[in-house]
Amino acid sequence: MTSNGNGGPLDGAVIAVAGAAGPAGRAALLRLAEAGATVVGADADPERLAGAVDAARYAHGGATVTGDTVDLLDPAATREWADKTEKEFGRVDGLVHLVGGWRGSATFGDTDLADWDVLERLLIRTVQHTSLAFHEALKRSDRGRFLLVSQSGASSPTEGNAAYAAAKAAAEAWTLALGDSFRKAGGEDGPKAAAAILVIKALVHDAMRAERPNAKFAGFTDAKDLADAIAGVWDRPAQDVNGQRLWLTPKP
């Protein structure tokens, strides 16, 4: 078993983070490394990914944090990343999906279906490719977790967010189906692995606050708080979180 050896709650766990170079990804790399996990980040932007990996390594001396430039829209490349991760570290205990993107319009009638084409790839295809690629490895783990970050609009869409909310809802349904696979694999003993959805209203981070110092960001989830919630899912039994929406914002 790979170990950072810091005695943290995730000591020995190997966790992959998809979309590791964005604000949520950077926070997750830091938090998971702090908890003792070996963290394997992937992103399509090699420069931003290198910066995120270096920051997590620097903050937690001795932590194993690596980065792979992966096109998660390519199913073969995604599977290759999953196989390489398990081969190199001996196991995979988590996949955290943080690939995001947003397109919207003022009204329902103004919806541009080109937005759907973009969002379907970013928010659905990447979930499909990562979940299929890591499915078997997560089932082999004694604490496998697949975590999707979703948005409250998937349950209560507004007219200008039709494409975005529909894509998020599809990603949620896909994740719940993965959870059903874990449930069936566990049999009478209950699932060993879990697929769960962390639901936020919107994300805020330090750079956003610096750009808009007078903004309230009411109801937004800080990237650091999201990272804490992500790490905390491993503290809970698989049976308690599998197939669940874990709300970090009030339900609509």
mmCIF file of C-alpha atoms in Angstrom:
data_model
loop_
_atom_site.group_PDB
_atom_site.id
_atom_site.type_symbol
_atom_site.label_atom_id
_atom_site.label_comp_id
_atom_site.label_asym_id
_atom_site.label_seq_id
_atom_site.Cartn_x
_atom_site.Cartn_y
_atom_site.Cartn_z
ATOM 1 C CA MET A 1 0.000 0.000 0.000
ATOM 2 C CA THR A 2 1.313 3.442 -0.925
ATOM 3 C CA SER A 3 1.598 5.789 2.035
ATOM 4 C CA ASN A 4 2.586 9.359 2.681
ATOM 5 C CA GLY A 5 3.235 8.215 6.224
ATOM 6 C CA ASN A 6 1.858 11.296 7.959
ATOM 7 C CA GLY A 7 -0.713 9.375 9.965
ATOM 8 C CA GLY A 8 -3.586 11.298 8.390
ATOM 9 C CA PRO A 9 -7.075 9.805 7.999
ATOM 10 C CA LEU A 10 -6.394 8.991 4.340
ATOM 11 C CA ASP A 11 -2.912 7.602 4.916
ATOM 12 C CA GLY A 12 -2.341 4.872 2.334
ATOM 13 C CA ALA A 13 -5.230 5.865 0.067
ATOM 14 C CA VAL A 14 -4.632 6.591 -3.620
ATOM 15 C CA ILE A 15 -7.052 9.198 -4.961
ATOM 16 C CA ALA A 16 -7.345 10.464 -8.533
ATOM 17 C CA VAL A 17 -8.640 13.978 -9.182
ATOM 18 C CA ALA A 18 -10.071 14.815 -12.611
ATOM 19 C CA GLY A 19 -9.993 18.518 -13.405
ATOM 20 C CA ALA A 20 -7.174 19.056 -10.915
ATOM 21 C CA ALA A 21 -5.931 22.413 -12.247
ATOM 22 C CA GLY A 22 -9.022 24.520 -11.518
ATOM 23 C CA PRO A 23 -9.719 26.266 -8.192
ATOM 24 C CA ALA A 24 -11.681 23.300 -6.793
ATOM 25 C CA GLY A 25 -9.015 20.906 -8.050
ATOM 26 C CA ARG A 26 -6.179 22.853 -6.450
ATOM 27 C CA ALA A 27 -8.027 22.917 -3.118
ATOM 28 C CA ALA A 28 -8.772 19.182 -3.345
ATOM 29 C CA LEU A 29 -5.134 18.298 -4.095
ATOM 30 C CA LEU A 30 -4.031 20.287 -1.039
ATOM 31 C CA ARG A 31 -6.665 18.830 1.289
ATOM 32 C CA LEU A 32 -6.263 15.207 0.214
ATOM 33 C CA ALA A 33 -2.464 15.419 0.451
ATOM 34 C CA GLU A 34 -2.832 16.951 3.914
ATOM 35 C CA ALA A 35 -5.006 13.980 4.935
ATOM 36 C CA GLY A 36 -2.237 11.593 3.902
ATOM 37 C CA ALA A 37 -3.460 10.395 0.525
ATOM 38 C CA THR A 38 -1.326 9.809 -2.535
ATOM 39 C CA VAL A 39 -2.993 12.160 -5.008
ATOM 40 C CA VAL A 40 -2.938 11.748 -8.785
ATOM 41 C CA GLY A 41 -4.267 14.779 -10.632
ATOM 42 C CA ALA A 42 -5.309 14.976 -14.275
ATOM 43 C CA ASP A 43 -6.115 17.992 -16.400
ATOM 44 C CA ALA A 44 -5.978 19.008 -20.045
ATOM 45 C CA ASP A 45 -3.881 22.118 -19.223
ATOM 46 C CA PRO A 46 -0.305 20.998 -18.457
ATOM 47 C CA GLU A 47 0.956 24.353 -17.149
ATOM 48 C CA ARG A 48 -1.908 24.942 -14.738
ATOM 49 C CA LEU A 49 -1.737 21.295 -13.643
ATOM 50 C CA ALA A 50 1.985 21.557 -12.899
ATOM 51 C CA GLY A 51 1.322 24.641 -10.782
ATOM 52 C CA ALA A 52 -1.435 22.901 -8.821
ATOM 53 C CA VAL A 53 0.694 19.805 -8.207
ATOM 54 C CA ASP A 54 3.695 21.868 -7.127
ATOM 55 C CA ALA A 55 1.554 23.897 -4.710
ATOM 56 C CA ALA A 56 0.205 20.741 -3.036
ATOM 57 C CA ARG A 57 3.676 19.207 -2.814
ATOM 58 C CA TYR A 58 5.139 22.404 -1.375
ATOM 59 C CA ALA A 59 2.376 22.769 1.222
ATOM 60 C CA HIS A 60 2.751 19.202 2.442
ATOM 61 C CA GLY A 61 6.380 18.136 2.412
ATOM 62 C CA GLY A 62 6.687 14.431 1.780
ATOM 63 C CA ALA A 63 3.275 14.142 0.152
ATOM 64 C CA THR A 64 3.080 12.144 -3.058
ATOM 65 C CA VAL A 65 1.220 14.351 -5.538
ATOM 66 C CA THR A 66 1.568 13.696 -9.260
ATOM 67 C CA GLY A 67 -0.007 15.142 -12.387
ATOM 68 C CA ASP A 68 -0.905 13.633 -15.745
ATOM 69 C CA THR A 69 -2.018 15.636 -18.769
ATOM 70 C CA VAL A 70 -5.080 13.692 -19.924
ATOM 71 C CA ASP A 71 -7.824 14.447 -22.444
ATOM 72 C CA LEU A 72 -10.805 13.108 -20.507
ATOM 73 C CA LEU A 73 -12.916 13.412 -23.665
ATOM 74 C CA ASP A 74 -10.835 10.543 -25.059
ATOM 75 C CA PRO A 75 -12.107 7.285 -23.503
ATOM 76 C CA ALA A 76 -8.947 5.352 -24.379
ATOM 77 C CA ALA A 77 -6.694 8.020 -22.855
ATOM 78 C CA THR A 78 -8.856 8.110 -19.727
ATOM 79 C CA ARG A 79 -8.699 4.331 -19.339
ATOM 80 C CA GLU A 80 -4.954 4.439 -19.883
ATOM 81 C CA TRP A 81 -4.683 6.989 -17.058
ATOM 82 C CA ALA A 82 -6.728 4.773 -14.733
ATOM 83 C CA ASP A 83 -4.697 1.659 -15.572
ATOM 84 C CA LYS A 84 -1.401 3.513 -15.175
ATOM 85 C CA THR A 85 -2.462 4.898 -11.791
ATOM 86 C CA GLU A 86 -3.411 1.486 -10.411
ATOM 87 C CA LYS A 87 -0.296 -0.157 -11.823
ATOM 88 C CA GLU A 88 2.027 2.510 -10.432
ATOM 89 C CA PHE A 89 0.515 2.806 -6.947
ATOM 90 C CA GLY A 90 -1.030 -0.637 -6.519
ATOM 91 C CA ARG A 91 -4.590 0.498 -5.899
ATOM 92 C CA VAL A 92 -7.112 3.277 -6.503
ATOM 93 C CA ASP A 93 -9.367 4.362 -3.658
ATOM 94 C CA GLY A 94 -11.090 7.332 -5.211
ATOM 95 C CA LEU A 95 -11.923 9.390 -8.258
ATOM 96 C CA VAL A 96 -12.991 12.976 -7.581
ATOM 97 C CA HIS A 97 -14.641 14.535 -10.637
ATOM 98 C CA LEU A 98 -14.073 18.295 -10.755
ATOM 99 C CA VAL A 99 -14.318 18.982 -14.490
ATOM 100 C CA GLY A 100 -16.641 21.949 -14.830
ATOM 101 C CA GLY A 101 -17.926 24.590 -17.180
ATOM 102 C CA TRP A 102 -20.928 26.845 -17.574
ATOM 103 C CA ARG A 103 -22.938 28.265 -20.452
ATOM 104 C CA GLY A 104 -26.288 29.994 -20.089
ATOM 105 C CA SER A 105 -28.712 32.518 -21.541
ATOM 106 C CA ALA A 106 -31.017 35.287 -20.366
ATOM 107 C CA THR A 107 -34.217 33.389 -21.142
ATOM 108 C CA PHE A 108 -35.313 29.898 -22.167
ATOM 109 C CA GLY A 109 -36.090 31.144 -25.668
ATOM 110 C CA ASP A 110 -32.569 32.512 -26.035
ATOM 111 C CA THR A 111 -30.983 29.108 -25.371
ATOM 112 C CA ASP A 112 -28.239 28.331 -27.879
ATOM 113 C CA LEU A 113 -27.994 24.584 -28.412
ATOM 114 C CA ALA A 114 -24.300 25.028 -29.195
ATOM 115 C CA ASP A 115 -24.016 25.535 -25.423
ATOM 116 C CA TRP A 116 -25.485 22.069 -24.934
ATOM 117 C CA ASP A 117 -22.862 20.578 -27.243
ATOM 118 C CA VAL A 118 -20.091 22.070 -25.086
ATOM 119 C CA LEU A 119 -21.686 21.180 -21.753
ATOM 120 C CA GLU A 120 -22.554 17.640 -22.799
ATOM 121 C CA ARG A 121 -18.871 16.993 -23.406
ATOM 122 C CA LEU A 122 -17.552 18.740 -20.293
ATOM 123 C CA LEU A 123 -20.182 17.694 -17.764
ATOM 124 C CA ILE A 124 -21.427 14.321 -19.026
ATOM 125 C CA ARG A 125 -18.810 12.711 -21.268
ATOM 126 C CA THR A 126 -15.990 13.248 -18.792
ATOM 127 C CA VAL A 127 -18.112 11.646 -16.043
ATOM 128 C CA GLN A 128 -18.866 8.676 -18.296
ATOM 129 C CA HIS A 129 -15.253 8.190 -19.293
ATOM 130 C CA THR A 130 -13.786 8.491 -15.792
ATOM 131 C CA SER A 131 -16.418 6.319 -14.124
ATOM 132 C CA LEU A 132 -16.061 3.544 -16.703
ATOM 133 C CA ALA A 133 -12.264 3.733 -16.561
ATOM 134 C CA PHE A 134 -12.018 3.579 -12.752
ATOM 135 C CA HIS A 135 -15.051 1.346 -12.055
ATOM 136 C CA GLU A 136 -13.236 -1.954 -11.557
ATOM 137 C CA ALA A 137 -10.348 -0.455 -9.585
ATOM 138 C CA LEU A 138 -12.768 1.268 -7.200
ATOM 139 C CA LYS A 139 -14.653 -2.016 -6.716
ATOM 140 C CA ARG A 140 -11.362 -3.693 -5.786
ATOM 141 C CA SER A 141 -10.663 -1.092 -3.110
ATOM 142 C CA ASP A 142 -11.841 -1.525 0.478
ATOM 143 C CA ARG A 143 -12.814 2.174 0.523
ATOM 144 C CA GLY A 144 -13.423 3.188 -3.085
ATOM 145 C CA ARG A 145 -15.269 6.443 -3.668
ATOM 146 C CA PHE A 146 -16.464 8.153 -6.870
ATOM 147 C CA LEU A 147 -17.438 11.742 -6.129
ATOM 148 C CA LEU A 148 -19.295 14.063 -8.481
ATOM 149 C CA VAL A 149 -19.707 17.744 -7.695
ATOM 150 C CA SER A 150 -23.098 18.924 -8.914
ATOM 151 C CA GLN A 151 -25.234 22.034 -8.658
ATOM 152 C CA SER A 152 -28.586 22.644 -7.020
ATOM 153 C CA GLY A 153 -30.022 23.757 -10.366
ATOM 154 C CA ALA A 154 -30.006 20.138 -11.522
ATOM 155 C CA SER A 155 -32.993 19.617 -9.203
ATOM 156 C CA SER A 156 -34.569 23.060 -9.689
ATOM 157 C CA PRO A 157 -33.496 24.551 -13.036
ATOM 158 C CA THR A 158 -34.005 28.145 -14.037
ATOM 159 C CA GLU A 159 -35.023 29.052 -17.596
ATOM 160 C CA GLY A 160 -31.652 30.432 -18.639
ATOM 161 C CA ASN A 161 -29.808 27.408 -17.290
ATOM 162 C CA ALA A 162 -31.687 24.752 -19.254
ATOM 163 C CA ALA A 163 -28.617 23.256 -20.942
ATOM 164 C CA TYR A 164 -26.409 23.445 -17.856
ATOM 165 C CA ALA A 165 -29.016 21.998 -15.476
ATOM 166 C CA ALA A 166 -29.926 19.220 -17.904
ATOM 167 C CA ALA A 167 -26.263 18.244 -18.277
ATOM 168 C CA LYS A 168 -25.757 18.234 -14.506
ATOM 169 C CA ALA A 169 -28.912 16.161 -14.030
ATOM 170 C CA ALA A 170 -27.653 13.625 -16.564
ATOM 171 C CA ALA A 171 -24.289 13.423 -14.792
ATOM 172 C CA GLU A 172 -26.098 12.859 -11.497
ATOM 173 C CA ALA A 173 -28.196 10.046 -12.975
ATOM 174 C CA TRP A 174 -25.060 8.413 -14.382
ATOM 175 C CA THR A 175 -23.360 8.621 -10.975
ATOM 176 C CA LEU A 176 -26.386 7.089 -9.233
ATOM 177 C CA ALA A 177 -26.290 4.200 -11.710
ATOM 178 C CA LEU A 178 -22.637 3.669 -10.786
ATOM 179 C CA GLY A 179 -23.737 3.600 -7.158
ATOM 180 C CA ASP A 180 -26.245 0.881 -7.976
ATOM 181 C CA SER A 181 -23.405 -1.149 -9.469
ATOM 182 C CA PHE A 182 -21.460 -0.798 -6.214
ATOM 183 C CA ARG A 183 -24.574 -1.754 -4.234
ATOM 184 C CA LYS A 184 -25.094 -4.941 -6.215
ATOM 185 C CA ALA A 185 -21.395 -5.834 -6.044
ATOM 186 C CA GLY A 186 -21.510 -5.612 -2.236
ATOM 187 C CA GLY A 187 -24.376 -8.078 -1.905
ATOM 188 C CA GLU A 188 -25.754 -8.745 1.571
ATOM 189 C CA ASP A 189 -22.716 -7.192 3.247
ATOM 190 C CA GLY A 190 -23.484 -3.819 1.673
ATOM 191 C CA PRO A 191 -21.294 -1.841 -0.726
ATOM 192 C CA LYS A 192 -17.562 -1.522 -0.102
ATOM 193 C CA ALA A 193 -17.305 1.278 -2.666
ATOM 194 C CA ALA A 194 -19.588 4.280 -3.023
ATOM 195 C CA ALA A 195 -20.636 6.797 -5.647
ATOM 196 C CA ALA A 196 -21.916 10.060 -4.196
ATOM 197 C CA ILE A 197 -22.885 13.538 -5.364
ATOM 198 C CA LEU A 198 -21.812 16.700 -3.530
ATOM 199 C CA VAL A 199 -24.355 19.432 -4.310
ATOM 200 C CA ILE A 200 -23.445 23.131 -4.175
ATOM 201 C CA LYS A 201 -25.126 26.323 -5.382
ATOM 202 C CA ALA A 202 -21.916 27.795 -6.786
ATOM 203 C CA LEU A 203 -18.232 27.855 -5.962
ATOM 204 C CA VAL A 204 -16.239 30.804 -4.649
ATOM 205 C CA HIS A 205 -12.478 31.045 -4.134
ATOM 206 C CA ASP A 206 -9.897 33.625 -3.073
ATOM 207 C CA ALA A 207 -9.289 35.003 -6.579
ATOM 208 C CA MET A 208 -13.026 35.683 -7.050
ATOM 209 C CA ARG A 209 -13.166 37.546 -3.747
ATOM 210 C CA ALA A 210 -10.120 39.606 -4.723
ATOM 211 C CA GLU A 211 -11.752 40.548 -8.031
ATOM 212 C CA ARG A 212 -15.075 41.467 -6.401
ATOM 213 C CA PRO A 213 -14.283 42.585 -2.831
ATOM 214 C CA ASN A 214 -17.775 43.970 -2.206
ATOM 215 C CA ALA A 215 -19.674 40.899 -3.435
ATOM 216 C CA LYS A 216 -21.522 38.799 -0.836
ATOM 217 C CA PHE A 217 -21.428 35.450 -2.692
ATOM 218 C CA ALA A 218 -24.480 34.420 -0.646
ATOM 219 C CA GLY A 219 -24.967 30.679 -0.518
ATOM 220 C CA PHE A 220 -21.747 29.965 -2.388
ATOM 221 C CA THR A 221 -19.438 27.168 -1.181
ATOM 222 C CA ASP A 222 -15.795 28.064 -0.699
ATOM 223 C CA ALA A 223 -13.384 25.823 -2.620
ATOM 224 C CA LYS A 224 -11.631 24.963 0.653
ATOM 225 C CA ASP A 225 -14.929 23.919 2.274
ATOM 226 C CA LEU A 226 -15.731 21.764 -0.748
ATOM 227 C CA ALA A 227 -12.303 20.125 -0.403
ATOM 228 C CA ASP A 228 -13.019 19.432 3.282
ATOM 229 C CA ALA A 229 -16.354 17.841 2.337
ATOM 230 C CA ILE A 230 -14.661 15.723 -0.332
ATOM 231 C CA ALA A 231 -12.066 14.392 2.119
ATOM 232 C CA GLY A 232 -14.793 13.831 4.710
ATOM 233 C CA VAL A 233 -16.683 11.365 2.517
ATOM 234 C CA TRP A 234 -14.002 8.767 3.305
ATOM 235 C CA ASP A 235 -14.804 9.165 7.027
ATOM 236 C CA ARG A 236 -18.285 7.772 6.455
ATOM 237 C CA PRO A 237 -19.231 4.142 5.717
ATOM 238 C CA ALA A 238 -19.815 3.360 2.048
ATOM 239 C CA GLN A 239 -23.378 2.269 2.820
ATOM 240 C CA ASP A 240 -24.190 5.719 4.241
ATOM 241 C CA VAL A 241 -23.020 7.692 1.213
ATOM 242 C CA ASN A 242 -23.482 5.373 -1.771
ATOM 243 C CA GLY A 243 -26.131 6.658 -4.166
ATOM 244 C CA GLN A 244 -26.672 9.792 -2.061
ATOM 245 C CA ARG A 245 -26.818 13.499 -2.803
ATOM 246 C CA LEU A 246 -24.835 15.200 -0.060
ATOM 247 C CA TRP A 247 -26.082 18.782 0.126
ATOM 248 C CA LEU A 248 -23.597 21.537 0.947
ATOM 249 C CA THR A 249 -26.262 24.151 0.249
ATOM 250 C CA PRO A 250 -29.955 24.246 1.266
ATOM 251 C CA LYS A 251 -32.173 22.080 -0.914
ATOM 252 C CA PRO A 252 -34.215 24.176 -3.374
#
